Amino acid sequence: MANFKDCSKFTVHDDYYTTEDTWKLIKHLIPDSVNTIWEACMLNAVKSLSPQRLEHITDKQIIWDMKMDILEKQMDHDSYDMIITNIPFETKIKKKILKKLVEIDKPFIIIVNGLNVFSKYMREIFGKNIKDLQIITPSTKIHYQKLLKDGSMEYKKNTSFYSVFLAYKMDLTTEQLWA
């Protein structure tokens, strides 16, 4: 089995953007009672079209702010019903954002690397709230658009990792966990 530490060409790259096809996988899971969704991880994501893609596939109002750091400031708690976002994959930032999401305590659906669900920090972060966490397994491998060094975007159909959706306080049925 390959180990990334043995690969001299491997570099961490955190600029993967969510496609409309990815958001379509969970569209049916957004409750009818939800009117407003906060796309919460848009800080400096000037190339991301995630909010527009969410707006395109739903009839919900999508709010976001590319200058707002979810770790420092949040939208007014009453201004949205749930969070849908693709959080950064870098572990230190991801852990801080997961802690913040638990603190905010609103329903959410986020994208994470599938291996994260096996990590010790998931149990530590969610603690007693782990009962409210559900893993949604997509019907296909999630693909991304990757921001290249020259500023252009490339559709990546062969990422080296598999992603899943994490749902919090969504009370999904077993059937809904297979998107």
PDB file of C-alpha atoms in Angstrom:
ATOM      1  CA  MET A   1       0.000   0.000   0.000  1.00  0.00           C
ATOM      2  CA  ALA A   2       1.312   3.451  -0.862  1.00  0.00           C
ATOM      3  CA  ASN A   3       2.201   5.982   1.792  1.00  0.00           C
ATOM      4  CA  PHE A   4       2.173   9.703   0.990  1.00  0.00           C
ATOM      5  CA  LYS A   5       5.338  10.303   3.013  1.00  0.00           C
ATOM      6  CA  ASP A   6       7.155   8.052   0.524  1.00  0.00           C
ATOM      7  CA  CYS A   7       6.089  10.181  -2.427  1.00  0.00           C
ATOM      8  CA  SER A   8       8.417  13.082  -3.078  1.00  0.00           C
ATOM      9  CA  LYS A   9       5.938  14.739  -5.480  1.00  0.00           C
ATOM     10  CA  PHE A  10       3.027  14.940  -3.028  1.00  0.00           C
ATOM     11  CA  THR A  11       2.112  18.439  -1.908  1.00  0.00           C
ATOM     12  CA  VAL A  12      -0.822  19.689   0.118  1.00  0.00           C
ATOM     13  CA  HIS A  13      -3.282  21.577  -2.047  1.00  0.00           C
ATOM     14  CA  ASP A  14      -6.361  23.073  -0.387  1.00  0.00           C
ATOM     15  CA  ASP A  15      -7.877  24.953  -3.326  1.00  0.00           C
ATOM     16  CA  TYR A  16     -10.564  22.512  -4.433  1.00  0.00           C
ATOM     17  CA  TYR A  17     -13.925  24.092  -5.235  1.00  0.00           C
ATOM     18  CA  THR A  18     -17.356  22.494  -5.097  1.00  0.00           C
ATOM     19  CA  THR A  19     -19.131  21.747  -8.357  1.00  0.00           C
ATOM     20  CA  GLU A  20     -22.848  22.090  -8.973  1.00  0.00           C
ATOM     21  CA  ASP A  21     -23.073  18.312  -9.444  1.00  0.00           C
ATOM     22  CA  THR A  22     -21.828  17.853  -5.874  1.00  0.00           C
ATOM     23  CA  TRP A  23     -24.501  20.106  -4.414  1.00  0.00           C
ATOM     24  CA  LYS A  24     -27.139  18.321  -6.511  1.00  0.00           C
ATOM     25  CA  LEU A  25     -26.317  15.129  -4.574  1.00  0.00           C
ATOM     26  CA  ILE A  26     -27.771  16.657  -1.381  1.00  0.00           C
ATOM     27  CA  LYS A  27     -30.431  18.958  -2.800  1.00  0.00           C
ATOM     28  CA  HIS A  28     -33.229  16.567  -1.813  1.00  0.00           C
ATOM     29  CA  LEU A  29     -31.982  16.543   1.806  1.00  0.00           C
ATOM     30  CA  ILE A  30     -32.580  20.257   2.395  1.00  0.00           C
ATOM     31  CA  PRO A  31     -35.794  20.442   4.420  1.00  0.00           C
ATOM     32  CA  ASP A  32     -38.733  22.364   2.989  1.00  0.00           C
ATOM     33  CA  SER A  33     -38.794  24.364   6.242  1.00  0.00           C
ATOM     34  CA  VAL A  34     -35.368  25.847   5.408  1.00  0.00           C
ATOM     35  CA  ASN A  35     -35.609  29.263   3.792  1.00  0.00           C
ATOM     36  CA  THR A  36     -32.055  30.566   4.155  1.00  0.00           C
ATOM     37  CA  ILE A  37     -28.718  28.741   3.915  1.00  0.00           C
ATOM     38  CA  TRP A  38     -25.376  30.146   5.024  1.00  0.00           C
ATOM     39  CA  GLU A  39     -22.434  29.128   2.820  1.00  0.00           C
ATOM     40  CA  ALA A  40     -20.090  29.687   5.751  1.00  0.00           C
ATOM     41  CA  CYS A  41     -16.573  28.954   4.454  1.00  0.00           C
ATOM     42  CA  MET A  42     -16.129  31.556   1.770  1.00  0.00           C
ATOM     43  CA  LEU A  43     -13.278  33.582   3.327  1.00  0.00           C
ATOM     44  CA  ASN A  44     -11.069  34.801   0.455  1.00  0.00           C
ATOM     45  CA  ALA A  45     -12.629  32.198  -1.881  1.00  0.00           C
ATOM     46  CA  VAL A  46     -12.818  34.636  -4.781  1.00  0.00           C
ATOM     47  CA  LYS A  47     -12.762  31.830  -7.361  1.00  0.00           C
ATOM     48  CA  SER A  48     -15.517  29.822  -5.675  1.00  0.00           C
ATOM     49  CA  LEU A  49     -18.947  29.703  -7.262  1.00  0.00           C
ATOM     50  CA  SER A  50     -20.407  27.580  -4.465  1.00  0.00           C
ATOM     51  CA  PRO A  51     -23.102  30.075  -3.355  1.00  0.00           C
ATOM     52  CA  GLN A  52     -24.225  30.658  -6.927  1.00  0.00           C
ATOM     53  CA  ARG A  53     -24.312  26.908  -7.547  1.00  0.00           C
ATOM     54  CA  LEU A  54     -26.430  26.384  -4.442  1.00  0.00           C
ATOM     55  CA  GLU A  55     -28.769  29.171  -5.568  1.00  0.00           C
ATOM     56  CA  HIS A  56     -29.058  27.539  -8.980  1.00  0.00           C
ATOM     57  CA  ILE A  57     -30.157  24.144  -7.643  1.00  0.00           C
ATOM     58  CA  THR A  58     -32.446  25.300  -4.817  1.00  0.00           C
ATOM     59  CA  ASP A  59     -35.188  27.819  -4.274  1.00  0.00           C
ATOM     60  CA  LYS A  60     -33.532  28.843  -0.988  1.00  0.00           C
ATOM     61  CA  GLN A  61     -31.843  32.133  -0.222  1.00  0.00           C
ATOM     62  CA  ILE A  62     -28.067  31.620   0.035  1.00  0.00           C
ATOM     63  CA  ILE A  63     -26.052  34.065   2.125  1.00  0.00           C
ATOM     64  CA  TRP A  64     -22.261  34.364   2.220  1.00  0.00           C
ATOM     65  CA  ASP A  65     -19.460  36.817   2.802  1.00  0.00           C
ATOM     66  CA  MET A  66     -15.980  36.389   1.305  1.00  0.00           C
ATOM     67  CA  LYS A  67     -14.499  38.648   3.980  1.00  0.00           C
ATOM     68  CA  MET A  68     -16.037  36.826   6.955  1.00  0.00           C
ATOM     69  CA  ASP A  69     -13.910  34.324   8.859  1.00  0.00           C
ATOM     70  CA  ILE A  70     -16.298  31.853  10.497  1.00  0.00           C
ATOM     71  CA  LEU A  71     -13.768  31.453  13.307  1.00  0.00           C
ATOM     72  CA  GLU A  72     -13.887  35.159  14.147  1.00  0.00           C
ATOM     73  CA  LYS A  73     -17.418  36.234  13.257  1.00  0.00           C
ATOM     74  CA  GLN A  74     -20.664  34.539  12.254  1.00  0.00           C
ATOM     75  CA  MET A  75     -23.848  35.580  10.565  1.00  0.00           C
ATOM     76  CA  ASP A  76     -26.618  36.613  12.933  1.00  0.00           C
ATOM     77  CA  HIS A  77     -27.996  33.335  14.319  1.00  0.00           C
ATOM     78  CA  ASP A  78     -31.559  34.191  13.255  1.00  0.00           C
ATOM     79  CA  SER A  79     -30.606  35.188   9.696  1.00  0.00           C
ATOM     80  CA  TYR A  80     -30.251  31.593   8.430  1.00  0.00           C
ATOM     81  CA  ASP A  81     -31.774  28.175   8.997  1.00  0.00           C
ATOM     82  CA  MET A  82     -28.856  25.900   8.201  1.00  0.00           C
ATOM     83  CA  ILE A  83     -25.267  25.808   6.941  1.00  0.00           C
ATOM     84  CA  ILE A  84     -24.121  24.083   3.768  1.00  0.00           C
ATOM     85  CA  THR A  85     -20.438  24.405   2.959  1.00  0.00           C
ATOM     86  CA  ASN A  86     -17.227  22.760   1.850  1.00  0.00           C
ATOM     87  CA  ILE A  87     -14.882  23.361   4.788  1.00  0.00           C
ATOM     88  CA  PRO A  88     -11.101  23.605   4.263  1.00  0.00           C
ATOM     89  CA  PHE A  89      -9.422  20.201   4.243  1.00  0.00           C
ATOM     90  CA  GLU A  90      -6.276  21.337   6.112  1.00  0.00           C
ATOM     91  CA  THR A  91      -6.542  19.563   9.478  1.00  0.00           C
ATOM     92  CA  LYS A  92      -5.727  22.447  11.859  1.00  0.00           C
ATOM     93  CA  ILE A  93      -8.255  24.766  10.223  1.00  0.00           C
ATOM     94  CA  LYS A  94     -10.821  21.997   9.783  1.00  0.00           C
ATOM     95  CA  LYS A  95     -10.724  21.108  13.494  1.00  0.00           C
ATOM     96  CA  LYS A  96     -11.281  24.748  14.477  1.00  0.00           C
ATOM     97  CA  ILE A  97     -14.197  25.068  12.065  1.00  0.00           C
ATOM     98  CA  LEU A  98     -15.786  21.831  13.280  1.00  0.00           C
ATOM     99  CA  LYS A  99     -15.553  23.118  16.866  1.00  0.00           C
ATOM    100  CA  LYS A 100     -17.131  26.402  15.775  1.00  0.00           C
ATOM    101  CA  LEU A 101     -19.961  24.561  13.985  1.00  0.00           C
ATOM    102  CA  VAL A 102     -20.734  22.592  17.153  1.00  0.00           C
ATOM    103  CA  GLU A 103     -20.688  25.860  19.115  1.00  0.00           C
ATOM    104  CA  ILE A 104     -23.061  27.508  16.594  1.00  0.00           C
ATOM    105  CA  ASP A 105     -25.310  24.431  16.967  1.00  0.00           C
ATOM    106  CA  LYS A 106     -27.351  24.898  13.782  1.00  0.00           C
ATOM    107  CA  PRO A 107     -28.156  22.070  11.347  1.00  0.00           C
ATOM    108  CA  PHE A 108     -25.490  21.667   8.687  1.00  0.00           C
ATOM    109  CA  ILE A 109     -24.289  19.590   5.775  1.00  0.00           C
ATOM    110  CA  ILE A 110     -20.574  19.868   5.051  1.00  0.00           C
ATOM    111  CA  ILE A 111     -18.100  18.075   2.812  1.00  0.00           C
ATOM    112  CA  VAL A 112     -15.113  16.329   4.389  1.00  0.00           C
ATOM    113  CA  ASN A 113     -12.503  13.800   3.386  1.00  0.00           C
ATOM    114  CA  GLY A 114     -14.016  10.386   4.095  1.00  0.00           C
ATOM    115  CA  LEU A 115     -11.077   9.372   6.281  1.00  0.00           C
ATOM    116  CA  ASN A 116     -11.917  12.163   8.735  1.00  0.00           C
ATOM    117  CA  VAL A 117     -14.812  10.173  10.156  1.00  0.00           C
ATOM    118  CA  PHE A 118     -12.303   7.635  11.506  1.00  0.00           C
ATOM    119  CA  SER A 119     -10.212  10.243  13.312  1.00  0.00           C
ATOM    120  CA  LYS A 120     -10.054  10.559  17.071  1.00  0.00           C
ATOM    121  CA  TYR A 121     -10.641  14.298  16.886  1.00  0.00           C
ATOM    122  CA  MET A 122     -14.153  13.825  15.467  1.00  0.00           C
ATOM    123  CA  ARG A 123     -15.305  12.198  18.719  1.00  0.00           C
ATOM    124  CA  GLU A 124     -13.427  14.763  20.782  1.00  0.00           C
ATOM    125  CA  ILE A 125     -14.937  17.703  18.904  1.00  0.00           C
ATOM    126  CA  PHE A 126     -18.520  16.463  18.783  1.00  0.00           C
ATOM    127  CA  GLY A 127     -18.503  14.874  22.256  1.00  0.00           C
ATOM    128  CA  LYS A 128     -22.069  14.295  23.445  1.00  0.00           C
ATOM    129  CA  ASN A 129     -23.313  15.815  20.165  1.00  0.00           C
ATOM    130  CA  ILE A 130     -21.949  12.831  18.188  1.00  0.00           C
ATOM    131  CA  LYS A 131     -25.498  11.441  18.376  1.00  0.00           C
ATOM    132  CA  ASP A 132     -26.587  14.318  16.097  1.00  0.00           C
ATOM    133  CA  LEU A 133     -23.946  13.575  13.455  1.00  0.00           C
ATOM    134  CA  GLN A 134     -24.725  11.482  10.368  1.00  0.00           C
ATOM    135  CA  ILE A 135     -22.535  10.468   7.433  1.00  0.00           C
ATOM    136  CA  ILE A 136     -24.043  10.780   3.965  1.00  0.00           C
ATOM    137  CA  THR A 137     -22.331   8.517   1.453  1.00  0.00           C
ATOM    138  CA  PRO A 138     -22.542   9.919  -2.073  1.00  0.00           C
ATOM    139  CA  SER A 139     -23.568   7.661  -4.945  1.00  0.00           C
ATOM    140  CA  THR A 140     -20.453   8.674  -6.850  1.00  0.00           C
ATOM    141  CA  LYS A 141     -16.993   9.993  -6.116  1.00  0.00           C
ATOM    142  CA  ILE A 142     -17.157  13.724  -5.473  1.00  0.00           C
ATOM    143  CA  HIS A 143     -15.179  15.684  -8.032  1.00  0.00           C
ATOM    144  CA  TYR A 144     -13.850  19.205  -7.669  1.00  0.00           C
ATOM    145  CA  GLN A 145     -12.547  22.143  -9.585  1.00  0.00           C
ATOM    146  CA  LYS A 146      -8.930  22.797  -8.680  1.00  0.00           C
ATOM    147  CA  LEU A 147      -7.401  26.264  -8.690  1.00  0.00           C
ATOM    148  CA  LEU A 148      -4.116  26.106 -10.583  1.00  0.00           C
ATOM    149  CA  LYS A 149      -1.047  28.273  -9.942  1.00  0.00           C
ATOM    150  CA  ASP A 150      -1.795  30.365 -13.027  1.00  0.00           C
ATOM    151  CA  GLY A 151      -5.248  31.260 -11.643  1.00  0.00           C
ATOM    152  CA  SER A 152      -7.211  29.020 -13.995  1.00  0.00           C
ATOM    153  CA  MET A 153      -9.586  26.273 -12.872  1.00  0.00           C
ATOM    154  CA  GLU A 154      -9.335  22.608 -13.823  1.00  0.00           C
ATOM    155  CA  TYR A 155     -12.068  20.004 -13.337  1.00  0.00           C
ATOM    156  CA  LYS A 156     -10.466  17.210 -11.291  1.00  0.00           C
ATOM    157  CA  LYS A 157     -12.053  13.838 -11.823  1.00  0.00           C
ATOM    158  CA  ASN A 158      -9.228  11.874 -10.244  1.00  0.00           C
ATOM    159  CA  THR A 159      -8.605  13.298  -6.781  1.00  0.00           C
ATOM    160  CA  SER A 160      -6.647  10.939  -4.545  1.00  0.00           C
ATOM    161  CA  PHE A 161      -9.267  11.058  -1.776  1.00  0.00           C
ATOM    162  CA  TYR A 162     -12.919  10.234  -1.322  1.00  0.00           C
ATOM    163  CA  SER A 163     -15.288  12.741   0.236  1.00  0.00           C
ATOM    164  CA  VAL A 164     -18.485  12.328   2.210  1.00  0.00           C
ATOM    165  CA  PHE A 165     -21.084  14.720   3.526  1.00  0.00           C
ATOM    166  CA  LEU A 166     -21.493  15.184   7.267  1.00  0.00           C
ATOM    167  CA  ALA A 167     -24.950  16.147   8.435  1.00  0.00           C
ATOM    168  CA  TYR A 168     -25.612  17.578  11.877  1.00  0.00           C
ATOM    169  CA  LYS A 169     -29.021  17.797  13.525  1.00  0.00           C
ATOM    170  CA  MET A 170     -30.712  16.793  10.277  1.00  0.00           C
ATOM    171  CA  ASP A 171     -32.473  13.605  11.520  1.00  0.00           C
ATOM    172  CA  LEU A 172     -32.085  11.906   8.149  1.00  0.00           C
ATOM    173  CA  THR A 173     -33.505   8.461   7.482  1.00  0.00           C
ATOM    174  CA  THR A 174     -31.230   5.523   6.697  1.00  0.00           C
ATOM    175  CA  GLU A 175     -32.211   5.732   3.034  1.00  0.00           C
ATOM    176  CA  GLN A 176     -31.243   9.411   2.900  1.00  0.00           C
ATOM    177  CA  LEU A 177     -27.721   8.589   4.101  1.00  0.00           C
ATOM    178  CA  TRP A 178     -27.016   7.144   0.632  1.00  0.00           C
ATOM    179  CA  ALA A 179     -27.156  10.243  -1.595  1.00  0.00           C
TER     180      ALA A 179
END
